[in-house]
Amino acid sequence: MAEEKKKIYLIDGHSYAYRAFHAIRQLTDSSGLALNAVYGFTRMLLKFLKEEKPEYIAVAFDSPGETFRHEMYDRYKANRAEQPEEMRHQIPLIKEIVDAFNIVAFELQGYEADDLLATLAKKAAARGVETIIVTGDKDMLQLVSDGVKVLNPHRDNFMYDAQAVRERYGVGPEKMHELLAMAGDPIDNVPGVPGIGPKTAAQLLQEYGSLEGIYEHVDKISGPKRRQNLIENKDMAFLSRDLVAINSDVPIEVDIDACKVRKYDVDRLIDLFTRMEFRTLINEVAEAQEDRGADYSIITTEAELDSLMERIRRAGRFTLDFETTSQDPMKAKMVGISISVEPESASYIPVGHSAAAFAALENPAPEGELFPHRPSEQLRLDLVMKKLKSLAEDETIKKNGQNIKYEMVIFARNGIDLKGIEFDTMVASYLLNPSKLSHGLDQLALEFLNYRKIPLEKLIGKGNAQRSLDSVSVKEVSAYSCEDADVTLRLQGVLDPLLKEKGLYDLFKKVEIPLIRVLAKMELSGVCVDVDIFRALSARLAEQLQQLELEIYQLAGCEFNINSTQQLAKILFETLKLPAGKRTKTGYSTDVAILEKLAVDHECPRKVLDYRVLSKLKSTYIDTLPNLVNPQTGRIHTSFNQTVTATGRLSSSDPNLQNIPIRSGMGQEIRRAFIPCAEGNVIMSADYSQIELRILAHLSQDEELVRAFKEGIDIHDQTSSKIFQVPVDQVTGEMRRRAKIANYGILYGISAAKLAADIGIKLDEARDFIEMYFRVFPQVKRYVDSIIEEARRAGFVTTILNRRRYIPDINSQNFGVRRFAERTAVNTPIQGSAADLIKLAMIEIDRHVSALGLRAEMTLQVHDELVFDVPADEVDRLRETVKQIMETAYPMSVPIVADVRTGRNWLEAH
């Protein structure tokens, strides 16, 4: 038997590092030092070592400074942006990590990583060693040969051999350098030939064989412009070929045997991870190369189900995960349920697979029998739910899940009230770092367990080829679902101590976990709308939009596509000769800020703004909301998102009911369509009054602000009186308008330039205005300064309930980046505390409504407002309860005021 050929993996270190840098946007240590690239690189390397199990490996890095290509062309890479400041210090740290993994790294002054990788590949091939180059750089495809392949981590580890290169680019690897030469590369400032892209270059190479062949037959090339570009840029074409050609003869010493994978320097890695505060990696490095077996089973008999129920009772807790046909819990049909009672063990109960998906299932042969047991049918959903009901509703049996609100809603649809929620891994991850883009289970498994889960796409596919989960075999879904429950349970063991370590456990247990139940009930309740009102609004808006179109065409002098930003820009800046603003990749910008500026002096952009507002209202709400009414309930069921905003506020989606405008006439008409769900009910709205300014007064303890709120003085009149130095009864409407903008602007760290634009004064006047504001409210200034200083020191800011938000750019050397971070630091404790306050109120209101046995339902939460659907005979009782709870949810040094109103619809109640 022939000996298996040796294989070496060569990693493009800079490509890996930059991919990690852009994949994880914000990650810093407690001092604010950016470590996102280091962390991401380490995660990717661990994953690579685990999945590929290489025998030989090496990493190559670019050297700092110019290379031999700069001697050939001094403009080489001239277009490339300077290395991000947050990245510069991370490359040396990444090299330390590589060294601690005992992986050989190559770097040589004057050469790029590409050249080192090419040289390593050539020398490996000479030794008969197969080479896999790991990079997302298409330049490296020219190295592909019988003994060299390229693995692209940016394309789900797609492996390029010679055939794959030809299929993708139309030429073989041996011609890639000429294709790249003609197409050019704006990032590296490789000039290429204007007008020649990769497809055209491939066609020319297919026809004429080489760059020399193309120029020998240049007179025969079709297209006068293309031919002219080739002739005029001949020198650049050949220069570009020299620039993109990779040097495989770099003067480095290579010992392939030295690249053999060795055990990590675990002690050194732990030291590095401790210094960088990568706590979750410390316990993982020793086991990252080993597969972990798990005990997963499929439940198909009632006896097996009873046995599982008994295990849950003995354990006193379980982790569960539902598999369904939809992400919308109000529409989802059950496919199966996974339950995990202990780590690395889980059971799957199929209940809704298709007959074909279930028929393929075979259980192992029972002891003493020759043939495997094939179950006749899966357990009925109603039977499984009946068995689960007593456990689910037993508050003493603790439950854990990932976004367990989803399971709670589906349980409720099946007549089960899920109680005893102890942990939610998605919510826990969110509290630990609310700025993360995703808190999905796949990401959490990688981040905290260094474990790569089975991707859902592997089961159901993607895009048009995607199939429903109930059609996937029970065996495949079982492996996926059991892993979900198992990983969720294991994550609880990691995240629970982290919450305690960060001082977030009380917030988690007393606010976020109880809130899950409140939000699930609100989603189940839904809201009712008058579809006839929406139909009438749609017809009216269609007429208004048609009229606006005609007016815009008349002002423009011709018809055009108003929704096309390019056509609109041409009309505004070429036809009407209006002053152009900022330029984007596709032309001049026509965003709202530009149009508002132009609208001051010209009616056409003013009409376009009106058109956009009405068009968005029509498409987003008026025409869409009636179609979202659930046919079973007759209501619209939005999803309330607990883990999205960085401040702690809730958001809503599918549909988003928080962004319906209230100030515009049409926005008010939309709210008029939201009506009670039962005859004799009314809509009640409870809205915090000036809550953010009251929180600012509480946090800053500014004497003037505190006094104004305690004495019930209108805060905007008070501010006007102090700044403009007039008695309160002489404050004009314009003075109050300016003071109001300043009051709220301070919360967002408003700049003098922005204030000047917002209230229509000169820049110097705006600076004086802000200076005067801080003289009037000196403790506000001290508070703002102290928050920024605290953010610089700790790297994060907190709310009244100790909710954290990390501010990674607070110490940035870039002024614009740092100023934005400072504004975020000032605003977050205020917005986040408002979120804390309304969440506390929601939890307490829900408890009271349940305890009193009221039929009223909390249906919406919109920023600082709660909306209820209330039987008329409960209005007085609920109004007092809601008002009292909202105003006393948390002890504050200034009065908190909640305005409670009722009406026949949401508009009347607001």
Steps between C-alpha positions, in 0.01 A plus 500: 500500500644840396601738779257792538646821361601766752298822496593849623259786560642849439296780655502859372536667841401852394196376307388305807563794731306752289210261460486469879531878542196568280296202622504613866436872502542583866701312758730666750660423832407692813742781408332556163777334296357348182555123484235396247750384236707305755194329643349423161832373362542267799145369466548437128834328559356273770207413275735430209722273707198312632325452165792445261733319745811598301822300528713791379421869524667841460388864498640783288472872575557813291806696602455866597621763253551488124571188295685427176177583313527863612835514320323387183210745543513773763118534498454135605237481777482883503118485509491269799368668813740530790484207738221567754633633825312229691675233291861615516579375851317169447732349235790452749256343747374262232860398429542426871190279490632311195833447672329371816313246287847381393421577137789610278453854366683654202563868430771671294567868445424613146260214424129441541340195659393388148865461397589309813203266455598441135858418599385267777261325259775456238742352754230273644413373151867423440482276809185330370283671765148603393431865579175674600529881508239653731412850376221713360741675259419409139858588395603169658293301251789530251689255722243221465646186346486122539672528838361837615139597583354818649244483781294820525369554858290796374292258286419233760841334451450450125792303358646617168673248280587576136153403376327719758716798396407444134129471583501818707727726294499350152875438491733257669733587789792548259315795342364662817788748528421627149128521571572695820747719314243615245214534749720695744446537871390840638575393858867427425504772230595252230409713194386231255321603180200734532174340392635145525342299779560137598243362253637694204856413598404130513339519155811664352731243659282215378520637147864613482672289764712759681562869552758490219247323276239764572736782396616310193137493384384827657379633162251209480341569838138610468380824651688818412505627860631170635764484228606860564526437878719195440732688263530809721561296816734233365784597733265501797367156409847346502599694811182374670592143409835547672327651804246219548742220419596325823867441576556137597877541548516704820833448680370319808608180665217247517499184708172321430553270796517807728144578387360181651212572736613491861322531834412850603694688764195492725657697787603779268160507331330525838730788593416678173126438533506617862680820400256560216200404718396214267359305795289264294806379309706407805324169567468413134852494357591165651198325351457687171659222292281224647152401387246480779253215478140556603217267594199596287186286473165503317176447694237305303301315767288611791714292736813682387320832545391406853859406583619840379232677707619314808863603435387862482314474832804352668730768357262785588592690184531460123599683184262489207502589133210487254538417132222649288409607148519877558690764694164661581374319812141599419515311169754227575401133487682264734752259346681378811619578852849456644565479873835492678532422869878473523791617281585293192170317517164579340184334369294591194124442480377510138134606478446665163729344238358396165432128454800470266734679744392272784492176298879501458553479878644178641584429862781257588403132533385415852723260693460142377340606169660503154314781332468872589170627638308728265240707695159508336422866568619805688332604822194724469554867585200511734635203696846654532356834607276330756804323649703820502227723645550412866877548472472821298253658744693391812684811614740296714639320194738748340519558126777626274489592134639712219234765431260305720225756432448313172431173682280683750272635224470159331428333834226759563344424161482139619336591829814486715621783725878462514629597846827479688726659238846507654728590210502626142838481330411760236399754764809420710731558202319826426554632852870410487548699178190673358696645206566160342334459163367153576418291804402196294576154633754421227699812586480440876617139460805619309575791730454334839546127432725505192242266351373514143136397481328328212374789284126501432573547129655154497153358576267724302725661237499863387298734279263345248627151583402535866258238630281481809655342808216247531617338175853438633577155638446448872861389544642822353263728692563305819877556478445870433233553766666294776817698438301824541363394839834358613699809396242727666538310827881513479485872426302558820797361693731754334275806492356477851833565678587774250179687585589481870859607435384808306239601760215432254330209677237705684400680179479164326295321768278786620431684174591323178385148592159611642457727196508199265163388633351850463616530140372153410155593632505826301594314182219252559250782565581684180317812382187556296472734203214637295579373149241733343688803632819372339324442166362855505842641596665303219262642240545854632879465503504363147323819384737724698806321363368529145443872550850542647647315202337745260622799702856363514501431124378855439773649719763274339385571146473131411387161624749271676513220759472686830611188687826481305768691691714528186218646290401734782860618539517573127181709519606693811865562422512507120155607381410736787866590573452476876818491712625140523588351836713201588587250230458124542632208291195517274472879472380793703312430821127574519453395862261675739762741636593618149137537391408693816782743434393545138132530597566830676542673164326274249160335489597189300711337774231602751239311297735202466534487877119499535480229235753280681325536836157410362639222280675339798190527718292336228738213428622436856179535696179581316521232229695250710338486844160364384680207335670414831176430685518140621205313346459281811498783757393799292785697655847624410770336710828691506820358649659692786878478483680494833854459366543749216562859612829592667322723755269239649185633336258256340437492127225337298499325165277308259349758499686787665228686687737735683586724205153613398538880488273688738560862400397477133131506414518173312692336786217601730247349260688169515474501879126567469473156333626322815184412689384286797454130433171458680171684503487739796879517538713814471864568424707634792834672447744565787792721401792621708529880492847637416652187649849545359530854637373384839762223498765759408391707801520190723842392374658847490329633815502843339323731744311700236379193314401319819317808633309550174370146500420500873305824468322388183645782291501445123863402443525659156355828630743481792795445265386789276462730797848425629685509167324803351481670842131586486217421743319172431180684402694688228641191330404501132415198288832530311697518826325186624563319170872571523517402866318174429748408225787585734354301790469185294812572295715498813383143564653402168817704540391741228777694326493875444473443124199271540331734746557791262336307217210379715397837643612719211777708656865569420774265619643755745154560644453126542830472688391786725160333547658172617743688724212693655299177544780344701536819708130481583522126571858457625448156653381370164836603358682329788288188447577489127873539566498237774318244282752546219787467746348187652455349153865570422608334822268197509426457131124495559211700648210379715133576566308529826469119507867446410426411136830527311592633159860480387644808329800357309586820309503734800881526490533510122757737352254579220309812610175418319496143627580611855232773499235250389611267779475785752145581386411132535649492848293801611172384349507130590453532880197722436335296225598175670359614835173594326498144363564362850215706639234396250605133523458509879158659451393240242590213730317649798192598295477146362519357854221730619275429203542124558457526877183710465357266237448784252414428136703799378798422277828685457543497121779738399813667633616795291807675642360665819138402441294194596176418319216291644176349372261547795138408575311821579410381851870456587625837374491694829662220697773438243570870442591559862700177521702572187567861592610414854729218388663696217566799724651292783675222310839617628588751774600828334597840639254678270131424443430257216177581314299260285212640294219245464223553245228289341320511167311306238829447317873547549500855363229618738678334794844645426 
